[in-house]
XYZ file of C-alpha atoms in Angstrom:
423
model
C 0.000 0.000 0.000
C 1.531 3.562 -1.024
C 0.328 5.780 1.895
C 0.693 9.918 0.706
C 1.496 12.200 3.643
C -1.928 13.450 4.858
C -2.614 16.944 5.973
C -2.805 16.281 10.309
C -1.907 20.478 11.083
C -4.818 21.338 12.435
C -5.147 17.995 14.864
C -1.270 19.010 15.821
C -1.441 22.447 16.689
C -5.331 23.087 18.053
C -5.859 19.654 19.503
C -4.639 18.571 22.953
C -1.567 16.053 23.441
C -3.905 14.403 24.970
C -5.198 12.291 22.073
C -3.767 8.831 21.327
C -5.114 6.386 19.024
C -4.454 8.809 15.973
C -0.838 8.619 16.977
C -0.157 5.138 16.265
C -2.931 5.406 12.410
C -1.411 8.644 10.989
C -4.456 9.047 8.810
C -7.438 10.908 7.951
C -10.630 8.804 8.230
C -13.467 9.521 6.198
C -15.817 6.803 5.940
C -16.400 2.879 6.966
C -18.602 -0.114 6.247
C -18.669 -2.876 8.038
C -15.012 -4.140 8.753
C -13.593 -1.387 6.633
C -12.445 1.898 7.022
C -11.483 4.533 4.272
C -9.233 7.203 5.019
C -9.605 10.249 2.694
C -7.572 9.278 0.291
C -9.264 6.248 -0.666
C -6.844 3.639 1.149
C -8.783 0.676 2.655
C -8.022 -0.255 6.047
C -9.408 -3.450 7.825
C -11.047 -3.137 11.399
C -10.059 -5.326 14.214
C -10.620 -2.399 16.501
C -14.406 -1.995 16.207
C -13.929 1.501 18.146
C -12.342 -0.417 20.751
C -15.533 -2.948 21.105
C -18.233 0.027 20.432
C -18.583 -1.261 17.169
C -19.518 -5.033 17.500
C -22.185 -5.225 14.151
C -19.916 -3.529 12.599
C -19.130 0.387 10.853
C -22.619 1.994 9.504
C -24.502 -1.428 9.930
C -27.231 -0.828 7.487
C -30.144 -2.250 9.522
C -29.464 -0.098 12.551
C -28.853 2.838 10.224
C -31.834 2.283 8.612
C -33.845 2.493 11.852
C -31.875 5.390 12.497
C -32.724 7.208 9.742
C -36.070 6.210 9.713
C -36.481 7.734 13.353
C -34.706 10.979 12.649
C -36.626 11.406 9.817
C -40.086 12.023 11.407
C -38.580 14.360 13.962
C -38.306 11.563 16.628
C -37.371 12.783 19.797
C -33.299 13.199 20.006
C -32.902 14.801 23.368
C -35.090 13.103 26.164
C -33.202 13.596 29.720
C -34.412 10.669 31.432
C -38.467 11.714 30.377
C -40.200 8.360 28.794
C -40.344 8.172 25.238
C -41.206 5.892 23.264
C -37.859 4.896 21.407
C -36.955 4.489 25.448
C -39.998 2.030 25.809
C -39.315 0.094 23.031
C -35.591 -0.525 24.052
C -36.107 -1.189 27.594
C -39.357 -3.815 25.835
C -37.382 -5.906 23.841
C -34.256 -5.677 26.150
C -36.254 -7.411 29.151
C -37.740 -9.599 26.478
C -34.835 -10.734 24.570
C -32.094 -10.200 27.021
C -33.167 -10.281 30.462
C -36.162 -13.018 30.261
C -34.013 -15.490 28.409
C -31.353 -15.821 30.734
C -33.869 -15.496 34.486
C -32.034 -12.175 34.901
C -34.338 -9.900 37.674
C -32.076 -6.923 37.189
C -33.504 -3.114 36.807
C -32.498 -1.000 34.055
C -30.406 2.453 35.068
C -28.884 5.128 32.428
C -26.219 6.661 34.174
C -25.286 8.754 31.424
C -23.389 7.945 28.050
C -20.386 6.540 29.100
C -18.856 3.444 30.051
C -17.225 5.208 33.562
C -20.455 6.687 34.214
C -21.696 3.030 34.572
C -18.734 1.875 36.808
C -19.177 5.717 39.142
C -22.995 4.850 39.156
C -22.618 1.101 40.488
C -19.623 2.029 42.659
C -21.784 5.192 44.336
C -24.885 2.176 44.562
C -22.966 -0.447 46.478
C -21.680 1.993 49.093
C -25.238 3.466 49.717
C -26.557 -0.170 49.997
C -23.630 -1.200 52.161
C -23.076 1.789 54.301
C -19.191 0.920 53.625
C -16.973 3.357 51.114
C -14.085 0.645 50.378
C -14.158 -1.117 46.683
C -11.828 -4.510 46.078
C -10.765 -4.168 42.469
C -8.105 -6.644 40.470
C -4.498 -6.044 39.597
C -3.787 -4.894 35.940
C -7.963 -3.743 35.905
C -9.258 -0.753 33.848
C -12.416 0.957 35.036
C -12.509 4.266 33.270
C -10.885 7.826 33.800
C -13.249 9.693 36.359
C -11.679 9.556 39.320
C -13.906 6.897 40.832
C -13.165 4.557 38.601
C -9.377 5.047 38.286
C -9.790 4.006 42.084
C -10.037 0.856 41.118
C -7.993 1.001 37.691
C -4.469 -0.653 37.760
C -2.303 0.964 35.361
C -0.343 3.206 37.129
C -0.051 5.249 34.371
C -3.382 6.731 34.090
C -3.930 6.862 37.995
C -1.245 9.308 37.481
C -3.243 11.393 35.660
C -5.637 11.813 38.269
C -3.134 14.588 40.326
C -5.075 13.952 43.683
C -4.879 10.660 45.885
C -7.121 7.718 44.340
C -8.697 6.076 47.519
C -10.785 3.581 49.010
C -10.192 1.439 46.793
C -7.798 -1.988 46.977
C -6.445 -4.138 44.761
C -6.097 -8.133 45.073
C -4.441 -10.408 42.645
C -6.558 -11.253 39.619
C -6.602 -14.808 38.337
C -2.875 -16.347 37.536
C -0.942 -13.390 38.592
C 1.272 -15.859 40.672
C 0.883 -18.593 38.069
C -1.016 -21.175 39.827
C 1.691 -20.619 43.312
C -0.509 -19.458 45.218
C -4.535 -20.806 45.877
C -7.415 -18.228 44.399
C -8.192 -15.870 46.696
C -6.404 -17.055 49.786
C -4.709 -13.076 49.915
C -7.760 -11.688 49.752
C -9.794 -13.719 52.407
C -7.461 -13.348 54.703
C -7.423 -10.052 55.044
C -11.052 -9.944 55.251
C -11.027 -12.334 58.109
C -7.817 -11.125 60.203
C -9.187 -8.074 62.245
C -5.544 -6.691 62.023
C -5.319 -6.402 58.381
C -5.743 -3.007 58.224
C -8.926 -3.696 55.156
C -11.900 -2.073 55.827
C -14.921 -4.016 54.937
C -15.241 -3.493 51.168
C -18.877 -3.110 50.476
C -18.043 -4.842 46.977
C -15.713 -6.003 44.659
C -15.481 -4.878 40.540
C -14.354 -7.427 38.163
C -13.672 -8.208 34.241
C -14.077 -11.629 33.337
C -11.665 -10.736 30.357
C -9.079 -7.397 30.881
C -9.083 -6.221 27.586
C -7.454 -2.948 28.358
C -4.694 -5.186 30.815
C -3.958 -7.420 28.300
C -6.313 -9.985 27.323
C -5.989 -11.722 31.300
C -9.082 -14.053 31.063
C -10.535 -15.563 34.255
C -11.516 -18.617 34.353
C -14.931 -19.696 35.190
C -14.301 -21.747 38.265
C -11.932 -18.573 39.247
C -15.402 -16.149 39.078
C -18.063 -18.854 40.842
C -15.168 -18.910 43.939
C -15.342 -14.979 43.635
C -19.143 -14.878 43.560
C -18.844 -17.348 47.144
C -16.670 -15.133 48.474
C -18.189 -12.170 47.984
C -21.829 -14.087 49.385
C -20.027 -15.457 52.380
C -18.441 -11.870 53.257
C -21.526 -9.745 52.849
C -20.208 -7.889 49.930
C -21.778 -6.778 46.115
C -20.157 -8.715 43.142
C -20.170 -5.674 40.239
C -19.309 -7.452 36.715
C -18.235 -4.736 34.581
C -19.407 -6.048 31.466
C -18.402 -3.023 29.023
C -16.345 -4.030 26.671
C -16.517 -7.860 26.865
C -20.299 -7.732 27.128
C -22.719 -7.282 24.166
C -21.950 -11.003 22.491
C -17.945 -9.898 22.269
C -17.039 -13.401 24.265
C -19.653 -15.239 23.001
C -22.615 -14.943 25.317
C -24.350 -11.648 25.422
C -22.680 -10.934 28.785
C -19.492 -12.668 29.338
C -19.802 -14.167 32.947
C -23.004 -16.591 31.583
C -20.049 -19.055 30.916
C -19.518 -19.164 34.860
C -22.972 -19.578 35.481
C -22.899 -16.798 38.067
C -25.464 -14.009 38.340
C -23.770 -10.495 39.771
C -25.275 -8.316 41.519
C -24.789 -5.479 39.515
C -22.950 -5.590 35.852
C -22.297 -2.173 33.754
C -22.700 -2.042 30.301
C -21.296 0.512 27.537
C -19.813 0.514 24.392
C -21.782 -1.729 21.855
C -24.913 -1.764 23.933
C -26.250 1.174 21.112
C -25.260 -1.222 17.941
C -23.735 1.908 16.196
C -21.335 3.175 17.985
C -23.598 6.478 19.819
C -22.811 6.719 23.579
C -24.967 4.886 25.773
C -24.551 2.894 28.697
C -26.540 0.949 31.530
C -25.940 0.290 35.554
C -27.974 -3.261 35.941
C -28.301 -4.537 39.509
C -31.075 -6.754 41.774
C -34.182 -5.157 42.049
C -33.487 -4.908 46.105
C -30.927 -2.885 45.312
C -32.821 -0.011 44.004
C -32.718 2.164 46.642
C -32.035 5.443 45.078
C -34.169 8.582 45.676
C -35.496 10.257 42.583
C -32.978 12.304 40.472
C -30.041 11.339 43.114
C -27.898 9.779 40.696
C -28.567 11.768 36.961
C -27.079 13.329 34.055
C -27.988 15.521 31.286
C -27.269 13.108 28.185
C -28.853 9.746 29.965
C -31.794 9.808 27.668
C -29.760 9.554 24.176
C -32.588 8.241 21.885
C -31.248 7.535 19.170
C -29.026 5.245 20.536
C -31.892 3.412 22.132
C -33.119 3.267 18.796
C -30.278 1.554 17.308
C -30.136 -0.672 20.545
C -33.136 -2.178 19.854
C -32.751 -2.731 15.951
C -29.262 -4.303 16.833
C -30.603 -6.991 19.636
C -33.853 -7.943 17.432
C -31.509 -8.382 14.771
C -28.786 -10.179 16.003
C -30.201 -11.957 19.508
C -33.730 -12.768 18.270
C -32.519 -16.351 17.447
C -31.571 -17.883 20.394
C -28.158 -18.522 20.753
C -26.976 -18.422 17.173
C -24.822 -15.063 17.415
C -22.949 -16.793 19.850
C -22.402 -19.497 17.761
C -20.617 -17.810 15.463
C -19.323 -15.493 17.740
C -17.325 -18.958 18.984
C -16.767 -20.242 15.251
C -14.441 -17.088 14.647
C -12.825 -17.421 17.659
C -11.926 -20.761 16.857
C -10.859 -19.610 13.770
C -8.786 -16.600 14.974
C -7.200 -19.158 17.367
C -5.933 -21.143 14.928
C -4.493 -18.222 13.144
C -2.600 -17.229 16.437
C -1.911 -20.672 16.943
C 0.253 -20.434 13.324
C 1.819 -17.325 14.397
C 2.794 -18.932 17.514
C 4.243 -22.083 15.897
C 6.355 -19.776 13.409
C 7.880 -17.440 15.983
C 8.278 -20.421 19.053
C 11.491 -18.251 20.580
C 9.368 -15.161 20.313
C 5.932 -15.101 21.697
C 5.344 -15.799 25.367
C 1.620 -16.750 24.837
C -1.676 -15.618 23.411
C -4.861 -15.873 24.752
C -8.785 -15.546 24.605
C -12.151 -15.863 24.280
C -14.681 -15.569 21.598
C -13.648 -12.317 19.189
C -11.181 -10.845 21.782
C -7.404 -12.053 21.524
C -4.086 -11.287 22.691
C -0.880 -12.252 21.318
C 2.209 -11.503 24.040
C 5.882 -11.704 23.178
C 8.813 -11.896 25.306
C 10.195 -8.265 23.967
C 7.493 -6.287 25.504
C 8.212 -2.594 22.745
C 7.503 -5.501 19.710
C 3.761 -5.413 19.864
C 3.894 -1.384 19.193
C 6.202 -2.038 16.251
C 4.087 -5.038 15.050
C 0.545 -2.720 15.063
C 2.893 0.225 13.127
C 3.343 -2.606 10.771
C 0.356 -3.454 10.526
C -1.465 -0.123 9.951
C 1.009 0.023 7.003
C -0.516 -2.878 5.405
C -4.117 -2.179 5.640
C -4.636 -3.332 9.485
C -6.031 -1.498 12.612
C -5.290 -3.312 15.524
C -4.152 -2.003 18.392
C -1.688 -3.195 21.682
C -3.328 -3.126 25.476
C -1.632 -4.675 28.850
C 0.365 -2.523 31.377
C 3.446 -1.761 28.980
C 1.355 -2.070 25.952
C 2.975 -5.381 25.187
C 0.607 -7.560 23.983
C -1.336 -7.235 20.112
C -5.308 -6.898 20.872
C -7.268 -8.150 18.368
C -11.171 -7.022 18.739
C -12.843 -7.449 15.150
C -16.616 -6.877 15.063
C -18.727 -9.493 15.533
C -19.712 -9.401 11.896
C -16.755 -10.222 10.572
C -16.624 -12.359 7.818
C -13.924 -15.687 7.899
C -12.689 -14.058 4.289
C -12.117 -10.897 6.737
C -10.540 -13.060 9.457
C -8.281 -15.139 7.215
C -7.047 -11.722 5.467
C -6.526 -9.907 9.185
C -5.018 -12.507 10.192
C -2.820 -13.482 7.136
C -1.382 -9.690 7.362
C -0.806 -10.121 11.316
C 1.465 -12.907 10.296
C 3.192 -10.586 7.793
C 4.035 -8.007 10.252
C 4.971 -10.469 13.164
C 7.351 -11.985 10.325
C 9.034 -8.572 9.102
C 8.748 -6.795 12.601
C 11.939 -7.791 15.120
């Protein structure tokens, strides 16, 4: 691909330093379809990004723009605040029907606001009014969001630096493998809780990915969460899944801890919860739990409508069928594993491991600056992906969930390119 210089002045001089994906794809987007983008020179790019899982049906899906376009086009209302409407009706409708009711969830429906941290700040602020208790047990190498809330409980010591003030009450405890199978789950963490010289204060809950996309693609296992879930029953304390970016069919299952067979108390959902990539996000949580006063917890853009418009195309479109988008869902991961499997087997001395579930993936190497060069590489040939963990050291793949296998075996094929010319 012959990439011409594009014209980035005004993002370098009037925009903040503050922006960072455009660093790594110096290009100017114009449009995208599906799995590709177009920058505006006409060079195609292929999407395992998906707006870092906003996008799981893909760029400009045309059934959810269609509904869209269809609602905007009678003067639907845009604005709504948290006032009923009916594109709010039908969304929170087919969600309990298709969602909820399948899977004997009870949980009630809040909209926090439009973001995925506005989730996480709404279920933290919940469990320490039901609790009476202000300390939060989070997970080593976690990412919450940046409000300060929710880099409380964020690992990555970089972006808690960002804060500028003190980040407390909340503690971490080591997520699944961190000592490699040494040490027995959660025998750190219990007893603290039980010594009365510990120096923890009773947490009043604990926050947990089942995958850490943002850490580095650390998956827990399922026996790891239903021994969390005990826990957290025999201590009195709220289990808060935070179901953002793995939730939404990206694992398989429309939220990701189904595989455990656990039911948290309270999950947050973001990102691909809309279908087309408009903010929107949800705080879901036992109907005992509902103990806020009205307007307590609110926020001027919680009522996006057309987002709940989309949301409701995208879930009777893709999870009307019973479990058949998580078939496939699992088909392409199988497939992607394979891929990484070949990668693996070509560069033994290399890679440390990859890892996985469903249409999230990680591929880590021993070399922890060679994932950045390998996603440089790969933008050059046509490829967005981009690198998570605590260094950045590990390649995150995070397609959309319409993918194609043509897409995957042509992703994958030019991952394999830039792992071979990238040392």
């Amino acid at each position: 691909m012959t990439i011409t210089q594009p014209d980035l002045s005004i993002f370098e001089t009037l925009e903040s330093e503050v922006r960072s994906y455009c660093r790594g794809w110096p290009t100017v987007f114009d449009r995208a379809r599906g799995s590709r983008m177009y920058d505006e020179d006409g060079h195609a790019y292929l999407d395992f990004f998906a707006g870092a899982g906003s996008l799981n049906y893909g760029h400009n899906n045309p059934v959810l723009k269609r509904a869209l376009l269809d609602y905007l086009e009678r003067d639907g209302v845009t604005h709504g605040l948290d006032m009923s409407t009916t594109a709010k009706r039908s969304f929170l409708q087919t969600f309990q029907d298709l969602v909820l009711r399948p899977r004997d969830l009870p949980y009630k429906v809040m909209f926090p606001g439009p973001t995925g941290t506005n989730a996480v700040e709404s279920a933290l602020k919940l469990a320490r009014k039901v609790k009476g208790r202000e300390a939060i047990v989070s997970f080593t190498n976690a990412f919450h969001g940046m409000s300060l809330g929710s880099l409380a409980v964020t690992g990555n010591a970089f972006k808690r630096a960002g804060a500028g003030i003190p980040l407390v009450h909340g503690t971490p405890m080591p997520f699944d493998n961190y000592f490699d199978g040494t040490v027995p789950d959660f025998l750190w963490f219990e007893r603290l809780l039980e010594d009365q010289g510990s120096g923890l204060n009773k947490p009043a809950a604990v926050i947990v990915e089942t995958v850490q996309g943002e850490g580095g693609i650390n998956v827990a296992r399922p026996e790891w969460l239903r021994a969390l879930k005990a826990l957290c029953e025999r201590q009195d304390m709220l289990l808060i899944v935070d179901d953002i970016q793995m939730g939404c069919g990206r694992t398989g299952a429309f939220f990701s801890f189904e595989e455990a067979a656990i039911v948290p108390d309270i999950v947050t959902v973001s990102k691909s919860i809309s279908g087309y990539g408009l903010p929107m996000s949800l705080c879901l949580f036992r109907p005992e739990l509902d103990v806020w006063e009205p307007g307590e917890h609110n926020g001027t853009f919680r009522g996006n409508n057309p987002a709940f418009v989309t949301a409701t195309a995208a879930l009777e479109s893709y999870w009307s069928d019973g479990p058949a988008m998580e078939k496939q869902t699992r088909t392409k991961g199988e497939q992607i594993e394979q891929g990484l499997i070949a990668i693996v087997e070509e560069n033994l001395a290399d890679v440390r491991e990859y890892r996985g579930r469903g249409l999230v993936w990680g591929l880590e190497f021993h070399d922890k600056e060679r994932a950045g060069r390998i996603a440089a590489r790969a933008f050059e040939l046509g490829l967005l992906i981009e690198t998570s963990g605590p260094q950045s050291e590990v390649v995150k793949l995070l397609p959309a969930l319409t993918v194609t296998p043509e897409e995957l075996d042509e992703g994958l094929s030019i991952l394999a390119r830039a792992v071979r010319e990238t040392v």
